[in-house]
XYZ file of N, CA and C in Angstrom:
636
model
N -31.865 29.133 7.929
C -31.049 29.411 9.372
C -29.377 29.771 8.953
N -29.015 30.660 9.548
C -27.594 31.073 9.375
C -26.791 29.666 9.805
N -25.688 29.631 9.056
C -24.720 28.528 9.240
C -23.462 29.023 9.289
N -22.420 28.041 9.890
C -21.179 28.273 10.166
C -20.487 27.092 9.747
N -19.376 27.225 8.638
C -19.048 26.108 8.184
C -17.413 25.929 8.691
N -17.290 24.686 9.216
C -16.028 24.316 9.687
C -15.061 23.473 8.840
N -14.045 23.598 8.351
C -13.308 22.656 7.508
C -12.766 21.438 8.181
N -12.484 20.559 7.258
C -11.976 19.218 7.752
C -10.514 19.450 8.311
N -9.938 18.721 9.035
C -8.716 18.970 9.457
C -7.914 17.667 9.745
N -6.566 17.733 10.117
C -5.947 16.501 10.420
C -5.405 16.708 12.019
N -5.195 15.708 12.694
C -4.748 15.504 14.179
C -3.514 16.338 14.402
N -3.343 16.876 15.259
C -1.893 17.455 15.418
C -0.996 16.064 16.103
N -0.020 15.915 15.262
C 1.009 14.942 15.583
C 2.436 15.126 15.178
N 3.446 14.360 15.637
C 4.711 14.629 15.116
C 4.857 14.598 13.538
N 3.970 13.939 12.838
C 3.904 13.856 11.453
C 3.664 15.252 10.734
N 3.256 16.085 11.437
C 2.915 17.504 11.038
C 4.078 18.564 11.093
N 5.271 17.772 11.583
C 6.447 18.815 11.698
C 7.547 18.305 10.542
N 7.114 17.566 9.692
C 8.391 17.328 8.716
C 9.290 16.287 9.208
N 8.975 15.559 10.006
C 9.978 14.624 10.572
C 10.297 13.546 9.561
N 11.582 12.836 9.704
C 11.708 11.950 8.599
C 10.897 10.667 8.565
N 10.788 10.314 7.366
C 9.671 9.240 7.000
C 10.278 8.132 6.475
N 11.675 8.003 6.321
C 12.264 6.929 5.528
C 12.629 7.322 4.446
N 13.375 6.349 3.557
C 14.266 6.612 2.094
C 13.062 6.375 1.245
N 13.237 6.996 -0.072
C 12.595 7.010 -1.171
C 12.060 5.652 -1.483
N 10.793 5.535 -1.895
C 10.134 4.198 -2.230
C 10.772 3.674 -3.591
N 11.346 4.707 -4.628
C 11.946 4.009 -5.559
C 12.797 5.040 -5.998
N 13.861 4.691 -6.933
C 14.826 5.898 -7.333
C 14.225 6.783 -8.444
N 13.226 6.461 -9.254
C 12.845 7.447 -10.182
C 11.950 8.467 -9.510
N 11.869 9.520 -10.063
C 10.707 10.408 -9.613
C 9.140 9.955 -9.746
N 8.478 10.437 -8.968
C 7.253 9.750 -9.151
C 5.888 10.705 -8.726
N 5.103 10.495 -9.404
C 3.642 11.247 -8.837
C 2.748 10.254 -8.386
N 1.880 10.855 -7.239
C 1.239 9.833 -6.366
C -0.497 10.137 -6.611
N -1.251 9.018 -6.350
C -2.564 8.945 -6.384
C -2.877 8.255 -5.172
N -3.678 9.027 -4.314
C -3.976 8.043 -2.878
C -5.684 8.197 -2.921
N -6.197 6.995 -2.823
C -7.912 6.962 -2.680
C -8.357 5.455 -3.112
N -9.711 5.728 -3.200
C -10.384 4.464 -3.791
C -10.305 4.422 -5.214
N -10.222 3.444 -5.483
C -10.136 3.290 -7.198
C -11.632 3.271 -7.793
N -12.380 4.025 -8.026
C -13.397 4.342 -8.568
C -13.528 5.078 -9.766
N -14.636 4.879 -10.690
C -14.485 5.825 -11.663
C -14.574 7.272 -11.502
N -15.301 7.763 -10.544
C -15.437 8.964 -10.407
C -13.990 9.837 -10.028
N -13.084 9.214 -9.442
C -11.866 9.760 -8.999
C -11.001 10.087 -10.254
N -11.332 9.514 -11.379
C -10.813 9.994 -12.575
C -9.501 9.685 -13.015
N -9.010 8.632 -12.441
C -7.743 8.200 -12.769
C -7.296 7.603 -14.144
N -8.641 7.328 -14.755
C -8.705 6.755 -16.181
C -8.133 8.070 -17.281
N -8.230 9.231 -16.548
C -7.954 10.129 -17.494
C -6.366 10.480 -17.317
N -5.931 10.196 -16.273
C -4.488 10.361 -15.858
C -3.582 9.358 -16.489
N -3.972 8.050 -16.538
C -2.824 6.859 -16.865
C -2.408 7.049 -18.216
N -3.243 7.646 -19.260
C -2.664 7.630 -20.700
C -1.511 8.892 -20.383
N -1.456 9.720 -19.753
C -0.312 10.550 -19.561
C 0.929 10.062 -19.218
N 1.125 8.761 -18.739
C 2.436 8.178 -18.420
C 2.478 7.071 -19.325
N 1.955 6.981 -20.602
C 2.339 6.179 -21.604
C 3.685 6.529 -22.235
N 4.245 5.486 -22.665
C 5.612 5.689 -23.360
C 6.775 5.941 -22.396
N 7.750 6.456 -22.883
C 8.818 6.945 -21.914
C 8.652 8.187 -21.370
N 9.253 8.458 -20.382
C 9.205 9.741 -19.384
C 10.080 9.789 -18.374
N 9.989 10.817 -17.692
C 10.977 11.215 -16.467
C 10.399 10.824 -15.191
N 9.207 10.492 -15.235
C 8.495 10.143 -13.549
C 7.403 8.989 -13.941
N 7.020 8.452 -12.723
C 6.247 7.444 -12.934
C 4.984 7.707 -11.828
N 3.631 7.043 -12.190
C 2.675 7.011 -11.640
C 2.561 6.018 -10.410
N 2.373 6.508 -9.024
C 2.051 5.220 -8.037
C 0.887 5.371 -7.699
N 0.045 4.283 -7.494
C -1.291 4.260 -7.166
C -1.614 3.527 -5.793
N -1.801 4.433 -4.845
C -2.174 3.712 -3.346
C -3.753 3.536 -3.379
N -4.199 2.386 -3.222
C -5.439 2.351 -2.860
C -6.278 1.130 -3.650
N -7.445 0.652 -3.316
C -8.110 -0.321 -3.907
C -9.686 -0.006 -4.150
N -10.364 -0.504 -4.877
C -12.002 -0.181 -5.107
C -12.388 -1.115 -6.202
N -13.654 -1.050 -6.632
C -14.260 -1.692 -7.534
C -13.724 -1.542 -9.211
N -13.406 -0.317 -9.415
C -12.697 0.075 -10.612
C -11.413 -0.329 -10.684
N -10.764 -1.011 -9.685
C -9.310 -1.307 -9.702
C -9.095 -2.120 -10.825
N -9.972 -3.406 -11.092
C -9.616 -4.237 -12.414
C -9.436 -3.541 -13.788
N -10.445 -2.585 -13.981
C -10.408 -1.612 -15.092
C -9.270 -0.953 -15.278
N -8.750 -0.096 -14.319
C -7.614 0.737 -14.401
C -6.431 -0.275 -14.602
N -6.296 -1.482 -13.806
C -5.117 -2.268 -14.145
C -5.133 -2.632 -15.767
N -6.346 -2.892 -16.071
C -6.337 -3.481 -17.513
C -5.844 -2.423 -18.596
N -6.290 -1.137 -18.334
C -6.150 0.221 -18.804
C -4.248 0.459 -18.910
N -4.068 0.154 -17.595
C -2.494 0.246 -17.659
C -1.576 -0.830 -17.796
N -2.213 -1.761 -18.387
C -1.215 -3.044 -18.785
C -0.308 -2.594 -19.870
N 0.846 -3.113 -19.788
C 1.957 -2.691 -20.635
C 2.398 -1.499 -20.383
N 2.113 -0.586 -19.355
C 2.596 0.910 -19.229
C 3.455 0.721 -18.193
N 4.983 0.603 -18.333
C 5.803 0.375 -17.194
C 5.923 1.416 -16.308
N 5.543 2.631 -16.830
C 5.359 4.058 -15.686
C 4.215 4.027 -14.816
N 3.301 3.040 -14.657
C 2.217 2.924 -13.779
C 2.478 1.833 -13.042
N 2.469 1.880 -11.562
C 2.480 1.103 -10.566
C 1.559 1.010 -9.591
N 0.640 -0.076 -9.374
C -0.427 0.024 -8.265
C 0.214 -0.696 -7.050
N 0.170 0.041 -5.755
C 0.507 -0.319 -4.706
C -0.396 -1.001 -3.723
N -1.823 -0.970 -4.043
C -2.440 -1.584 -3.002
C -2.642 -0.758 -1.846
N -3.446 -1.244 -0.828
C -3.487 -0.508 0.252
C -2.495 -0.414 1.055
N -2.245 0.873 1.516
C -0.927 1.035 2.243
C -1.151 1.465 3.857
N -0.237 1.100 4.939
C -0.594 1.543 6.272
C -0.376 3.046 6.079
N -0.817 3.600 7.230
C -0.650 5.164 7.334
C 0.727 5.579 7.283
N 1.509 4.608 8.234
C 3.026 5.065 8.365
C 3.781 4.909 7.203
N 3.170 3.890 6.468
C 4.171 3.662 5.229
C 3.579 4.753 4.086
N 2.292 5.101 4.178
C 1.887 5.948 3.172
C 2.760 7.212 3.298
N 2.980 7.855 4.523
C 3.619 9.134 4.786
C 4.976 9.057 3.780
N 5.762 8.027 3.633
C 6.929 7.994 2.978
C 6.340 8.267 1.652
N 5.617 7.777 0.959
C 5.161 7.973 -0.311
C 4.776 9.366 -0.663
N 3.839 9.904 0.247
C 3.756 11.396 0.181
C 4.923 12.323 0.398
N 5.970 12.108 0.974
C 7.034 12.905 1.158
C 7.907 12.957 0.302
N 7.931 12.029 -0.536
C 8.995 11.906 -1.708
C 8.300 11.808 -3.066
N 6.904 12.185 -2.962
C 6.180 12.265 -4.425
C 6.684 13.695 -4.838
N 6.697 13.723 -6.356
C 6.819 15.127 -6.740
C 5.332 16.023 -6.701
N 4.201 15.376 -6.705
C 2.911 15.940 -6.262
C 2.102 14.809 -5.993
N 0.818 15.206 -5.371
C -0.168 14.175 -5.344
C -1.152 14.818 -6.265
N -1.751 13.715 -7.078
C -2.584 13.994 -8.033
C -4.208 13.634 -7.614
N -4.942 14.780 -7.762
C -6.413 14.730 -7.292
C -7.230 15.010 -8.656
N -7.423 13.761 -9.261
C -8.030 14.131 -10.689
C -9.609 13.802 -10.524
N -10.360 13.913 -9.494
C -11.853 13.630 -9.351
C -12.630 14.226 -10.346
N -13.455 13.327 -10.871
C -14.705 13.875 -11.503
C -15.688 14.288 -11.068
N -16.161 13.725 -9.857
C -17.045 14.075 -8.867
C -16.967 15.213 -8.066
N -17.828 15.677 -7.451
C -17.510 16.907 -6.504
C -17.271 16.316 -5.059
N -16.042 16.139 -4.687
C -15.669 15.881 -3.317
C -16.047 16.948 -2.198
N -16.445 16.373 -1.366
C -16.829 17.199 -0.190
C -15.538 17.709 0.561
N -14.468 17.506 0.373
C -13.189 18.356 0.987
C -12.131 17.703 0.402
N -11.758 16.622 0.438
C -10.528 15.880 -0.267
C -9.299 15.906 1.044
N -9.350 14.793 1.878
C -8.432 14.713 3.143
C -6.963 14.564 2.676
N -7.030 13.666 1.471
C -5.640 13.496 0.952
C -4.891 14.801 0.476
N -5.655 15.664 0.291
C -4.683 17.019 0.062
C -3.967 17.397 1.323
N -4.834 17.308 2.515
C -4.168 17.839 3.669
C -3.122 16.784 4.137
N -3.222 15.566 3.663
C -2.076 14.576 4.065
C -1.042 14.937 3.335
N -1.102 15.044 2.091
C 0.318 15.612 1.239
C 0.725 16.888 1.790
N -0.223 17.985 2.268
C 0.455 19.180 2.633
C 1.163 18.896 4.010
N 0.957 17.750 4.842
C 1.513 17.635 6.089
C 2.974 17.035 5.696
N 3.273 16.682 4.619
C 4.570 16.239 4.178
C 5.191 17.120 3.416
N 4.576 18.344 3.226
C 5.204 19.279 2.418
C 5.319 18.959 1.005
N 4.187 18.221 0.517
C 4.298 17.824 -0.946
C 2.904 18.507 -1.523
N 3.199 19.334 -2.658
C 2.142 20.021 -3.462
C 1.282 18.849 -4.201
N 0.117 19.655 -4.655
C -0.854 18.861 -4.987
C -1.180 19.237 -6.487
N -1.468 18.541 -7.221
C -1.998 18.929 -8.813
C -3.575 18.377 -8.874
N -4.609 19.328 -8.701
C -6.055 18.849 -8.827
C -6.698 19.419 -9.800
N -7.873 18.595 -10.037
C -8.774 19.104 -11.211
C -9.372 20.284 -10.644
N -9.891 21.247 -11.627
C -10.408 22.474 -11.158
C -11.856 22.024 -11.101
N -12.334 21.593 -10.035
C -13.761 21.218 -9.664
C -14.071 20.719 -8.549
N -15.147 21.059 -7.775
C -15.510 20.639 -6.746
C -14.742 21.748 -5.625
N -14.060 21.334 -4.455
C -13.624 21.921 -3.556
C -12.080 22.486 -3.971
N -11.418 21.868 -4.751
C -10.090 22.004 -4.962
C -9.911 23.324 -5.487
N -10.480 24.079 -6.263
C -10.041 25.565 -6.523
C -9.939 26.394 -5.386
N -10.771 26.092 -4.438
C -10.818 27.116 -3.090
C -9.795 26.673 -2.385
N -9.466 25.324 -1.975
C -8.524 24.696 -1.193
C -6.995 25.024 -1.768
N -6.795 24.861 -3.210
C -5.376 25.151 -3.675
C -5.302 26.800 -3.859
N -6.218 27.597 -4.078
C -5.958 28.831 -3.984
C -5.689 29.469 -2.620
N -6.425 28.965 -1.610
C -6.335 29.357 -0.413
C -4.890 29.051 0.305
N -4.257 27.920 -0.162
C -3.113 27.430 0.328
C -1.917 27.848 -0.290
N -2.245 27.966 -1.645
C -0.787 28.300 -2.641
C -0.030 26.879 -2.649
N -0.507 25.862 -2.478
C 0.008 24.728 -2.478
C 0.070 23.810 -3.664
N -0.203 24.364 -4.754
C -0.420 23.580 -5.780
C -0.660 24.079 -7.035
N -1.301 23.396 -8.176
C -1.635 24.058 -9.037
C -3.062 23.154 -9.649
N -3.745 23.632 -10.469
C -5.237 23.058 -10.950
C -5.111 22.943 -12.329
N -5.900 22.074 -12.814
C -5.816 21.787 -14.265
C -7.216 21.223 -14.850
N -7.558 21.459 -15.957
C -8.933 21.072 -16.610
C -8.636 19.906 -17.501
N -7.575 19.503 -17.996
C -7.323 18.562 -19.139
C -6.033 18.199 -18.985
N -5.721 17.141 -19.958
C -4.567 16.478 -19.942
C -3.399 17.437 -20.274
N -3.474 18.318 -21.093
C -2.455 19.292 -21.368
C -2.010 19.886 -20.345
N -2.902 20.538 -19.615
C -2.694 21.195 -18.450
C -1.995 20.638 -17.206
N -2.211 19.261 -17.259
C -1.788 18.364 -15.956
C -0.194 18.124 -16.465
N -0.067 17.867 -17.915
C 1.153 17.663 -18.188
C 2.194 18.774 -18.291
N 1.547 19.935 -18.430
C 2.478 21.091 -18.378
C 2.619 21.430 -16.802
N 1.679 21.085 -15.935
C 2.010 21.144 -14.330
C 3.065 20.302 -13.737
N 3.095 19.113 -14.233
C 4.088 17.945 -13.989
C 5.464 18.334 -14.638
N 5.431 18.847 -15.764
C 6.855 19.195 -16.217
C 7.132 20.400 -15.610
N 6.502 21.400 -15.128
C 7.029 22.443 -14.112
C 7.744 22.041 -12.841
N 7.159 21.124 -12.141
C 7.471 20.274 -10.893
C 8.990 19.626 -11.229
N 8.838 18.736 -12.253
C 9.895 18.143 -12.559
C 11.223 18.989 -12.744
N 11.074 20.110 -13.516
C 12.016 20.755 -14.131
C 12.497 21.821 -13.081
N 11.737 22.130 -11.847
C 12.154 23.114 -10.945
C 12.084 22.736 -9.758
N 12.828 22.173 -8.971
C 12.857 21.771 -7.869
C 12.584 22.725 -6.617
N 12.949 23.766 -7.109
C 12.763 24.961 -5.972
C 11.348 25.323 -6.131
N 10.710 25.461 -7.115
C 9.378 25.864 -7.206
C 8.343 24.660 -6.700
N 8.884 23.378 -6.887
C 8.116 22.376 -5.981
C 8.334 22.448 -4.414
N 9.506 22.837 -3.877
C 9.622 23.147 -2.551
C 8.877 24.386 -2.044
N 8.514 25.241 -3.097
C 7.879 26.550 -2.577
C 6.507 26.188 -2.446
N 6.090 25.551 -3.353
C 4.547 24.974 -3.152
C 4.231 24.195 -1.887
N 5.025 23.142 -1.657
C 5.161 22.442 -0.639
C 5.034 22.976 0.656
N 6.032 23.986 0.738
C 6.085 24.627 1.956
C 4.721 25.728 2.385
N 4.189 26.134 1.025
C 2.882 26.923 1.388
C 1.901 25.974 1.676
N 1.768 24.835 1.286
C 0.542 24.029 1.337
C 0.908 23.543 2.889
N 2.095 23.166 3.555
C 2.355 22.798 4.971
C 2.000 23.974 5.867
N 2.300 25.314 5.610
C 1.927 26.257 6.249
C 0.587 26.484 6.494
N -0.050 26.313 5.257
C -1.619 26.434 5.432
C -2.348 25.522 6.109
N -1.887 24.319 6.197
C -2.309 23.090 6.942
C -2.365 23.649 8.410
N -1.054 24.180 8.870
C -0.980 24.506 10.223
C -1.691 25.689 10.496
N -2.103 26.592 9.532
C -2.739 27.926 9.818
C -4.417 27.548 9.849
N -4.746 26.703 8.877
C -6.185 26.537 8.451
C -6.881 25.175 8.756
N -6.033 24.150 8.833
C -6.726 22.799 8.762
C -5.917 21.897 9.916
N -5.725 22.414 10.945
C -4.957 21.555 11.849
C -5.894 21.459 12.918
N -5.626 20.413 13.793
C -6.625 20.091 15.103
C -6.569 21.486 16.084
N -5.439 22.153 16.265
C -5.380 23.098 17.224
C -6.026 24.201 16.750
N -6.502 24.270 15.579
C -7.199 25.634 14.974
C -8.509 25.363 14.784
N -8.897 24.232 14.348
C -10.214 24.142 14.088
C -11.161 23.455 15.405
N -10.611 22.654 16.354
C -11.415 22.066 17.477
C -11.624 23.482 18.362
N -10.925 24.346 18.449
C -11.445 25.536 19.287
C -12.779 26.209 18.709
N -12.564 26.422 17.413
C -13.745 26.954 16.682
C -14.892 26.325 16.871
N -14.900 25.037 16.912
C -15.794 23.917 16.924
C -16.505 23.988 18.531
N -15.525 24.152 19.418
C -16.168 24.284 20.586
C -16.808 25.661 20.991
N -16.217 26.490 20.414
C -16.886 27.961 20.266
C -18.227 28.040 19.839
N -18.567 27.139 18.744
C -19.811 26.929 18.420
C -20.866 26.188 19.178
N -20.293 25.501 19.783
C -20.900 24.492 20.789
C -21.391 25.341 22.030
N -20.295 26.278 22.254
C -20.599 27.010 23.608
C -21.749 27.939 23.308
N -21.718 28.700 22.061
C -22.614 29.708 21.658
C -24.174 29.097 21.581
N -24.059 27.888 21.076
C -25.329 27.245 20.972
C -25.918 26.658 22.280
N -25.296 26.317 23.085
C -25.464 26.098 24.582
C -25.980 27.450 25.278
N -25.226 28.521 24.973
C -25.788 29.819 25.629
C -27.226 30.192 25.363
N -27.414 30.175 23.780
C -28.656 30.271 23.334
C -29.923 29.479 23.755
N -29.529 28.320 24.108
C -30.666 27.318 24.648
C -30.732 27.296 25.993
N -29.686 28.010 26.767
C -29.553 28.053 28.422
C -29.054 26.760 28.843
N -28.232 25.772 28.203
C -27.895 24.477 28.632
C -26.776 24.579 29.332
N -26.847 24.659 30.695
C -25.900 25.031 31.615
C -25.000 23.639 31.839
N -25.737 22.701 31.650
C -24.758 21.195 31.890
C -23.439 21.463 30.875
N -23.806 21.685 29.716
C -22.815 21.652 28.656
C -21.901 22.848 28.741
N -22.226 24.132 29.119
C -21.503 25.307 29.486
C -20.559 24.971 30.649
N -21.072 24.154 31.627
C -20.200 23.986 32.942
C -19.082 23.022 32.365
N -19.403 22.119 31.398
C -18.231 21.155 31.080
C -17.274 21.867 29.945
N -17.803 22.896 29.449
C -16.813 23.639 28.356
C -15.935 24.728 29.248
N -16.358 25.115 30.578
C -15.619 26.021 31.270
C -14.232 25.426 31.585
N -13.115 26.436 31.555
C -11.819 26.049 31.969
C -11.918 25.339 33.185
């Protein structure tokens, strides 16, 4: 059968409009990971990139079964900080002030809602070249892709060394969220699919409820 694919989206809210979200969580620049702490999320490949001295830290928001292993791996690494679970309103502050959101998943994500959450705060993403991320990053222009640690380090250095470049990526991501992955864009498409399906089935009850 023919299929129509609808993307994920974020609800429309004042948070979509770059409203202030509070002060920086810390004075040093940082990259952010948000999600379940599971092996397939790929953080174990990222933590070594923050060993030793460096200009930026890694902040990790979330919990999961692999958390103890990751904490053990990062033991003694001063540039890695585990935040635990954060409330949505608190998380926005971390997104906004991060140099970028890191998406190092080893598995094939279905979409990656945290990518949209970063774009809502005009924050770029650095995503592994796998699963849906190449399509989403290319379509948005809101970040860079990497396949290995060397590419990730190069991408992080570019963002740290060029604030205008970071702003350009973040603005592109925010614009793409509004144009492609917002409630006001996706829901009408969904309701149109429902309407056409009801027409094919002759379901007058649904058609009446969809009428203006």
